[in-house]
CSV table of C-alpha atoms in Angstrom, one decimal:
chain,number,residue,atom,x,y,z
N,1,LEU,CA,0.0,0.0,0.0
N,2,PRO,CA,1.4,3.4,-0.9
N,3,ALA,CA,2.2,5.9,1.8
N,4,VAL,CA,0.2,9.1,1.6
N,5,PRO,CA,2.0,12.3,2.4
N,6,LEU,CA,0.2,14.1,5.2
N,7,ALA,CA,0.8,17.4,3.4
N,8,GLN,CA,-2.2,16.2,1.3
N,9,GLY,CA,-4.3,16.0,4.4
N,10,GLN,CA,-5.1,12.3,3.9
N,11,HIS,CA,-4.9,9.0,5.5
N,12,GLN,CA,-4.0,5.7,3.8
N,13,GLY,CA,-7.1,4.7,1.8
N,14,GLY,CA,-7.9,8.2,0.6
N,15,PHE,CA,-10.0,9.5,3.5
N,16,GLY,CA,-9.5,13.2,3.7
N,17,VAL,CA,-9.5,14.5,7.3
N,18,HIS,CA,-8.6,18.1,6.2
N,19,ASP,CA,-12.2,19.0,5.9
N,20,LEU,CA,-12.8,18.1,9.5
N,21,LEU,CA,-9.7,19.2,11.3
N,22,PRO,CA,-7.0,21.8,10.6
N,23,VAL,CA,-4.3,20.7,8.2
N,24,ASN,CA,-1.5,21.5,10.7
N,25,ARG,CA,-3.0,19.0,13.1
N,26,ARG,CA,-2.0,16.4,10.5
N,27,SER,CA,1.6,17.2,9.9
N,28,ILE,CA,5.0,16.6,11.6
N,29,THR,CA,7.8,19.1,11.9
N,30,LEU,CA,11.2,18.3,13.5
N,31,SER,CA,13.8,20.9,14.2
N,32,SER,CA,17.2,19.4,13.4
N,33,ARG,CA,17.9,18.1,9.9
N,34,PRO,CA,21.0,15.9,9.8
N,35,ALA,CA,23.2,16.2,6.7
N,36,GLN,CA,24.4,13.0,5.0
N,37,ALA,CA,27.6,11.6,6.3
N,38,THR,CA,30.1,9.6,4.2
N,39,ASP,CA,31.0,6.6,6.3
N,40,PRO,CA,29.6,3.5,4.4
N,41,ALA,CA,30.9,1.1,7.1
N,42,THR,CA,28.4,2.4,9.6
N,43,GLY,CA,25.5,3.0,7.2
N,44,THR,CA,25.4,6.6,8.3
N,45,VAL,CA,24.4,7.8,4.8
N,46,ALA,CA,21.4,5.5,4.8
N,47,ILE,CA,20.1,6.5,8.2
N,48,SER,CA,20.8,10.2,7.6
N,49,ALA,CA,18.8,10.1,4.4
N,50,ARG,CA,16.1,8.2,6.3
N,51,ILE,CA,15.8,10.9,8.9
N,52,GLN,CA,15.9,13.8,6.5
N,53,ARG,CA,13.3,12.1,4.3
N,54,PHE,CA,11.2,11.5,7.4
N,55,GLN,CA,11.4,15.3,8.2
N,56,ASP,CA,11.0,16.6,4.7
N,57,THR,CA,8.1,14.5,3.5
N,58,VAL,CA,6.0,14.3,6.7
N,59,TRP,CA,6.3,10.5,7.3
N,60,ASN,CA,6.3,9.5,3.6
N,61,LEU,CA,9.3,7.2,3.7
N,62,ASP,CA,9.3,6.1,0.0
N,63,ASP,CA,12.6,5.2,-1.7
N,64,ILE,CA,14.7,5.1,1.5
N,65,ARG,CA,14.0,1.6,2.7
N,66,SER,CA,17.1,-0.5,3.3
N,67,ASN,CA,17.6,-4.3,3.3
N,68,PHE,CA,19.3,-4.1,6.7
N,69,VAL,CA,18.7,-2.6,10.1
N,70,PRO,CA,21.3,0.1,10.7
N,71,ASP,CA,23.6,-0.2,13.7
N,72,LEU,CA,23.4,3.2,15.5
N,73,THR,CA,25.3,2.1,18.6
N,74,GLY,CA,27.9,4.8,18.3
N,75,SER,CA,25.5,7.5,17.3
N,76,VAL,CA,22.9,7.3,20.1
N,77,VAL,CA,23.4,9.2,23.4
N,78,GLN,CA,21.2,8.3,26.3
N,79,GLU,CA,19.6,11.2,28.2
N,80,GLY,CA,19.1,10.5,31.9
N,81,GLU,CA,20.0,7.5,33.9
N,82,ARG,CA,16.6,6.0,34.3
N,83,PRO,CA,14.0,4.9,31.7
N,84,PHE,CA,11.4,7.5,30.7
N,85,ALA,CA,8.8,4.8,30.6
N,86,SER,CA,8.3,1.0,30.9
N,87,GLY,CA,6.1,-1.3,28.7
N,88,SER,CA,5.2,-4.9,28.5
N,89,PHE,CA,8.5,-6.1,27.3
N,90,GLY,CA,11.1,-3.4,28.1
N,91,ASP,CA,12.1,0.1,29.0
N,92,VAL,CA,12.0,3.3,26.9
N,93,TYR,CA,14.8,5.8,27.2
N,94,ARG,CA,15.0,9.2,25.7
N,95,GLY,CA,18.1,10.0,23.7
N,96,LYS,CA,19.7,11.9,20.9
N,97,LEU,CA,20.7,10.4,17.6
N,98,ARG,CA,23.8,12.4,16.5
N,99,LEU,CA,25.0,12.2,12.9
N,100,SER,CA,27.4,14.6,11.2
N,101,GLY,CA,27.3,17.1,14.1
N,102,ARG,CA,23.5,17.3,14.2
N,103,SER,CA,21.0,15.5,16.3
N,104,ILE,CA,17.4,14.4,16.5
N,105,ASP,CA,15.3,13.3,19.6
N,106,VAL,CA,14.8,9.6,19.7
N,107,ALA,CA,13.1,7.0,21.8
N,108,VAL,CA,15.3,3.9,22.5
N,109,LYS,CA,13.3,0.8,23.4
N,110,ALA,CA,15.4,-1.7,25.3
N,111,ILE,CA,14.3,-5.3,25.8
N,112,ARG,CA,13.9,-6.4,29.4
N,113,THR,CA,15.1,-9.9,30.2
N,114,TYR,CA,14.0,-12.1,33.1
N,115,SER,CA,16.4,-15.0,32.3
N,116,ALA,CA,20.1,-15.0,33.2
N,117,ASP,CA,20.9,-17.7,30.6
N,118,ASP,CA,22.7,-16.1,27.7
N,119,THR,CA,23.5,-19.3,25.8
N,120,ASP,CA,20.9,-18.6,23.1
N,121,ASP,CA,21.5,-14.8,22.8
N,122,VAL,CA,23.0,-15.1,19.3
N,123,LYS,CA,20.1,-17.1,18.0
N,124,LYS,CA,17.6,-14.8,19.7
N,125,THR,CA,19.3,-11.7,18.3
N,126,LYS,CA,19.2,-13.0,14.8
N,127,LYS,CA,15.4,-13.6,15.1
N,128,LEU,CA,15.0,-10.1,16.5
N,129,ARG,CA,16.9,-8.5,13.7
N,130,ARG,CA,14.8,-10.5,11.2
N,131,GLU,CA,11.6,-9.1,12.7
N,132,LEU,CA,13.1,-5.6,12.8
N,133,LYS,CA,13.9,-5.8,9.2
N,134,THR,CA,10.2,-6.3,8.5
N,135,TRP,CA,9.5,-3.2,10.6
N,136,MET,CA,12.1,-1.2,8.6
N,137,ASN,CA,10.2,-1.9,5.4
N,138,LEU,CA,6.9,-0.7,6.6
N,139,GLU,CA,5.8,2.7,5.3
N,140,HIS,CA,2.6,4.2,6.6
N,141,VAL,CA,1.6,7.5,8.2
N,142,ASN,CA,0.1,5.8,11.2
N,143,ILE,CA,3.1,3.4,11.8
N,144,LEU,CA,6.0,4.5,13.9
N,145,PRO,CA,9.2,4.3,11.8
N,146,LEU,CA,12.3,2.4,12.9
N,147,PHE,CA,15.6,4.2,12.4
N,148,GLY,CA,17.9,1.4,13.6
N,149,THR,CA,19.3,-0.3,16.7
N,150,SER,CA,21.8,0.3,19.5
N,151,MET,CA,23.7,-2.3,21.5
N,152,ASN,CA,24.3,0.1,24.5
N,153,PHE,CA,21.0,-0.7,26.3
N,154,GLY,CA,21.3,-4.3,27.3
N,155,ARG,CA,22.0,-7.8,26.0
N,156,PHE,CA,19.9,-7.4,22.9
N,157,PRO,CA,19.6,-4.7,20.2
N,158,ALA,CA,17.5,-1.8,21.4
N,159,MET,CA,15.1,-0.2,18.9
N,160,VAL,CA,15.7,3.5,17.9
N,161,CYS,CA,12.6,5.4,16.8
N,162,PRO,CA,11.5,9.0,16.5
N,163,TRP,CA,10.6,10.7,19.8
N,164,LEU,CA,6.9,11.8,19.5
N,165,ALA,CA,6.2,14.9,21.6
N,166,ASN,CA,2.8,13.9,23.0
N,167,GLY,CA,3.8,10.5,24.3
N,168,SER,CA,1.4,7.6,24.6
N,169,LEU,CA,-2.3,7.7,24.0
N,170,THR,CA,-2.9,7.1,27.7
N,171,SER,CA,-0.8,10.0,28.9
N,172,PHE,CA,-2.1,12.3,26.1
N,173,LEU,CA,-5.7,11.6,27.1
N,174,GLU,CA,-4.9,12.2,30.8
N,175,ARG,CA,-3.4,15.6,30.0
N,176,ARG,CA,-6.0,16.7,27.4
N,177,HIS,CA,-9.1,15.1,29.0
N,178,ASP,CA,-11.0,18.3,29.4
N,179,THR,CA,-9.9,20.1,26.3
N,180,LEU,CA,-9.9,17.4,23.6
N,181,LYS,CA,-12.8,17.7,21.2
N,182,THR,CA,-14.9,14.8,20.1
N,183,ALA,CA,-13.7,15.2,16.5
N,184,GLU,CA,-10.1,14.9,17.7
N,185,ARG,CA,-10.9,11.7,19.6
N,186,LEU,CA,-12.6,10.2,16.6
N,187,ALA,CA,-9.7,11.2,14.4
N,188,LEU,CA,-7.4,9.3,16.7
N,189,LEU,CA,-9.5,6.2,16.2
N,190,VAL,CA,-9.3,6.6,12.5
N,191,ASP,CA,-5.6,6.8,12.8
N,192,VAL,CA,-5.4,3.6,14.9
N,193,ALA,CA,-7.9,1.7,12.7
N,194,VAL,CA,-6.1,2.6,9.5
N,195,GLY,CA,-2.7,1.8,10.9
N,196,LEU,CA,-4.0,-1.6,12.2
N,197,GLN,CA,-5.6,-2.3,8.8
N,198,TYR,CA,-2.2,-1.7,7.2
N,199,LEU,CA,-0.4,-4.0,9.5
N,200,HIS,CA,-2.9,-6.8,8.9
N,201,SER,CA,-2.6,-6.3,5.2
N,202,ARG,CA,1.1,-7.1,5.6
N,203,SER,CA,0.3,-10.2,7.6
N,204,ILE,CA,1.5,-8.6,10.8
N,205,VAL,CA,-0.5,-9.1,14.0
N,206,HIS,CA,0.2,-6.5,16.7
N,207,GLY,CA,-0.5,-8.8,19.6
N,208,ASP,CA,-0.1,-6.1,22.4
N,209,LEU,CA,-2.2,-3.1,21.3
N,210,SER,CA,-2.9,-0.8,24.2
N,211,GLY,CA,-2.9,2.8,25.2
N,212,SER,CA,0.8,2.6,25.9
N,213,ASN,CA,1.9,1.7,22.4
N,214,VAL,CA,-0.3,4.0,20.5
N,215,LEU,CA,1.9,7.2,20.3
N,216,ILE,CA,0.8,10.7,19.6
N,217,ASP,CA,2.9,13.2,17.6
N,218,GLY,CA,3.2,16.9,18.3
N,219,ASN,CA,0.1,17.6,16.1
N,220,GLY,CA,-2.2,15.0,17.6
N,221,ARG,CA,-1.8,12.2,15.1
N,222,ALA,CA,-1.8,8.6,16.4
N,223,CYS,CA,0.9,6.1,15.3
N,224,ILE,CA,1.1,2.5,16.3
N,225,SER,CA,4.3,1.1,17.7
N,226,ASP,CA,5.7,-2.2,19.2
N,227,PHE,CA,3.8,-4.4,16.7
N,228,GLY,CA,4.3,-8.0,15.7
N,229,LEU,CA,7.0,-8.5,18.4
N,230,SER,CA,5.0,-9.7,21.4
N,231,THR,CA,5.5,-13.5,20.8
N,232,LEU,CA,9.2,-13.1,20.0
N,233,LEU,CA,9.9,-10.7,22.9
N,234,THR,CA,8.1,-13.1,25.2
N,235,LYS,CA,10.6,-15.8,24.3
N,236,ILE,CA,13.6,-13.4,24.5
N,237,GLY,CA,12.5,-11.9,27.8
N,238,GLY,CA,12.0,-15.3,29.4
N,239,SER,CA,8.4,-14.9,30.6
N,240,THR,CA,4.9,-16.0,29.4
N,241,TYR,CA,2.9,-13.8,27.1
N,242,ALA,CA,0.2,-13.3,29.7
N,243,THR,CA,2.5,-12.4,32.6
N,244,SER,CA,4.5,-10.0,30.4
N,245,GLY,CA,1.3,-8.2,29.4
N,246,HIS,CA,0.1,-8.2,33.0
N,247,ALA,CA,3.3,-6.8,34.3
N,248,GLY,CA,3.5,-4.1,31.7
N,249,GLY,CA,0.0,-2.8,32.3
N,250,THR,CA,-1.6,-3.9,29.0
N,251,LEU,CA,-4.0,-6.4,30.6
N,252,ARG,CA,-6.9,-4.0,30.4
N,253,TRP,CA,-6.8,-4.1,26.5
N,254,THR,CA,-6.0,-7.8,26.2
N,255,ALA,CA,-8.4,-10.3,24.6
N,256,PRO,CA,-9.4,-13.1,27.0
N,257,GLU,CA,-8.3,-15.9,24.6
N,258,LEU,CA,-4.7,-14.6,25.1
N,259,LEU,CA,-4.7,-15.0,28.9
N,260,ASP,CA,-3.4,-18.5,29.1
N,261,LEU,CA,-1.4,-18.4,32.3
N,262,GLN,CA,0.1,-21.9,31.9
N,263,MET,CA,3.9,-22.0,31.7
N,264,PRO,CA,5.5,-23.9,28.8
N,265,GLU,CA,7.2,-27.1,29.8
N,266,ASP,CA,10.5,-25.8,28.6
N,267,GLU,CA,11.9,-22.8,26.7
N,268,GLU,CA,11.7,-24.6,23.4
N,269,SER,CA,8.0,-25.4,23.8
N,270,PRO,CA,5.6,-23.2,21.8
N,271,LEU,CA,3.5,-20.7,23.6
N,272,HIS,CA,0.0,-21.9,24.4
N,273,VAL,CA,-1.7,-18.9,22.8
N,274,PHE,CA,-0.8,-16.7,19.9
N,275,PRO,CA,-2.2,-13.2,19.0
N,276,THR,CA,-4.5,-13.0,16.0
N,277,PRO,CA,-6.0,-10.3,13.9
N,278,GLN,CA,-9.2,-10.9,15.8
N,279,SER,CA,-7.5,-10.4,19.2
N,280,ASP,CA,-6.2,-7.1,17.8
N,281,VAL,CA,-9.8,-6.1,16.9
N,282,TYR,CA,-10.7,-6.8,20.5
N,283,SER,CA,-8.0,-4.5,21.7
N,284,PHE,CA,-9.1,-1.8,19.2
N,285,GLY,CA,-12.5,-1.9,21.0
N,286,ARG,CA,-10.8,-1.1,24.2
N,287,ILE,CA,-8.8,1.7,22.5
N,288,MET,CA,-12.1,3.1,21.2
N,289,LEU,CA,-13.5,3.1,24.7
N,290,GLN,CA,-10.4,4.9,26.1
N,291,ALA,CA,-10.3,7.5,23.3
N,292,LEU,CA,-13.9,8.5,23.7
N,293,THR,CA,-14.0,8.6,27.5
N,294,GLY,CA,-10.4,9.6,28.3
N,295,LYS,CA,-10.1,6.8,30.8
N,296,VAL,CA,-8.4,3.4,30.6
N,297,PRO,CA,-10.7,0.3,30.4
N,298,TYR,CA,-11.9,-0.8,33.9
N,299,HIS,CA,-10.6,2.5,35.3
N,300,TYR,CA,-12.6,1.8,38.4
N,301,CYS,CA,-10.6,-1.3,39.2
N,302,ILE,CA,-7.5,-0.4,41.1
N,303,ARG,CA,-5.8,-3.8,41.1
N,304,ASP,CA,-4.9,-5.8,38.0
N,305,ALA,CA,-6.3,-8.9,39.7
N,306,GLN,CA,-9.7,-7.4,39.6
N,307,VAL,CA,-9.4,-6.7,35.9
N,308,LEU,CA,-8.1,-10.2,35.2
N,309,SER,CA,-11.1,-11.7,37.0
N,310,ALA,CA,-13.5,-9.5,35.1
N,311,ILE,CA,-12.0,-10.4,31.7
N,312,MET,CA,-11.9,-14.1,32.4
N,313,LYS,CA,-15.6,-14.0,33.6
N,314,GLY,CA,-16.6,-12.2,30.4
N,315,VAL,CA,-17.5,-9.0,32.3
N,316,ILE,CA,-17.0,-6.0,29.9
N,317,PRO,CA,-16.3,-2.5,31.2
N,318,THR,CA,-19.2,-0.5,32.6
N,319,ARG,CA,-21.1,1.4,29.9
N,320,PRO,CA,-20.1,5.1,29.9
N,321,SER,CA,-22.4,8.1,29.9
N,322,ARG,CA,-24.3,8.6,26.6
N,323,ALA,CA,-22.8,12.1,26.6
N,324,LEU,CA,-19.4,10.4,25.9
N,325,VAL,CA,-20.3,7.3,24.0
N,326,THR,CA,-23.4,6.9,21.8
N,327,ASP,CA,-25.5,3.8,21.7
N,328,HIS,CA,-24.2,3.1,18.2
N,329,GLN,CA,-20.6,3.4,19.4
N,330,TRP,CA,-21.2,1.2,22.4
N,331,SER,CA,-22.8,-1.5,20.3
N,332,PHE,CA,-19.8,-1.5,18.0
N,333,MET,CA,-17.4,-1.8,21.0
N,334,GLN,CA,-19.4,-4.8,22.2
N,335,GLN,CA,-19.1,-6.4,18.8
N,336,CYS,CA,-15.3,-6.0,19.1
N,337,TRP,CA,-15.4,-7.8,22.4
N,338,MET,CA,-17.4,-10.8,21.3
N,339,PRO,CA,-16.0,-14.1,22.7
N,340,VAL,CA,-14.1,-16.1,20.1
N,341,ASP,CA,-16.6,-19.0,20.6
N,342,ALA,CA,-19.7,-16.8,20.3
N,343,GLY,CA,-22.1,-17.2,17.4
N,344,GLU,CA,-21.2,-13.8,16.0
N,345,SER,CA,-17.7,-12.9,14.9
N,346,ARG,CA,-15.8,-9.7,15.7
N,347,PRO,CA,-15.7,-6.9,13.1
N,348,SER,CA,-13.1,-7.2,10.3
N,349,ASN,CA,-10.4,-4.7,9.7
N,350,ASP,CA,-12.4,-3.0,6.9
N,351,GLU,CA,-15.4,-2.7,9.2
N,352,ILE,CA,-13.5,-1.0,12.0
N,353,VAL,CA,-12.0,1.5,9.5
N,354,GLU,CA,-15.3,2.1,7.9
N,355,PHE,CA,-17.0,2.6,11.3
N,356,ALA,CA,-14.4,5.1,12.6
N,357,LYS,CA,-14.5,7.1,9.4
N,358,LYS,CA,-18.3,7.2,9.3
N,359,GLU,CA,-18.4,8.4,12.9
N,360,LEU,CA,-16.1,11.2,12.1
N,361,VAL,CA,-18.1,12.2,9.0
N,362,ARG,CA,-21.4,11.9,11.0
N,363,LEU,CA,-20.1,14.3,13.6
N,364,GLU,CA,-18.9,16.8,10.9
N,365,LYS,CA,-22.4,16.7,9.3
N,366,ALA,CA,-24.1,17.2,12.6
N,367,SER,CA,-22.1,20.3,13.3
N,368,LEU,CA,-23.1,22.0,10.0
């Protein structure tokens, strides 16, 4: 699927949001613009071009995809001793990517490991780099780009990505809860839906979609990150899928069929459960609830144990006020949360994209 420059005010699929929101809400500007270096041994030319292209074309990354993941170990400088944030499978550090005397703010995602056994590190690193190569080749306005990796943040390659000014969806909604307009909330849902549709069209299942790995740029656009790596990172980190998600705070968005708490018999055994496109759709329903209400799912449950019990019993979040969520929207969320063994299936990718777009158009027409 071709990437669509946001300067045209469009999403992938041709849906124009410029008629509903200001064009500048749909663009990215970054201050520093690194010049190309000339050291072919480090791949600096490729990554400099990638960053400059990222800045110049507003997330249209055509013609700069490489067949390898650049090693940026010597070019990334960590800012602060402690992680800025922690997720399901690792820690996020803020840093500077410095090339040719110039710099750009980056987020460095380091993999957290629970196993002291390093005998398989080489094999695991090869698998990780193979998955990251897939990420490097993705190009979509609602997908966070990967610049390369760094080996200065632990035993495994850490992922170097652009630093997005507004942080995660969860933190963004907490800060903007009283000022964010309904149109902006629905536009975020369009972003996530279209980004997820693109991933699935490339046979990539996110597997860990939550408010912490939907990131918001300086102009309020949502970009999906940390996709397709949940199963691999579970094996690398040395914990089960369910316990990793639980510890990282993504439980509230997780489909019940993924919550198999049984430990594998040994490290080589396959996981008991695997994420699917339908489990991603379930998580999208939770994202939808969060975006419209400004609160995480089951916000009234303080302890994760309460949330886990509710999910396993099939108890969905309490219905929000109709002033925040219409009956039509609530009905669609419930469809996303259908049990896998129910008579009705969850919506398809196309259906969630169509729904999100129509809700935004419906709001625009109602305001005329």
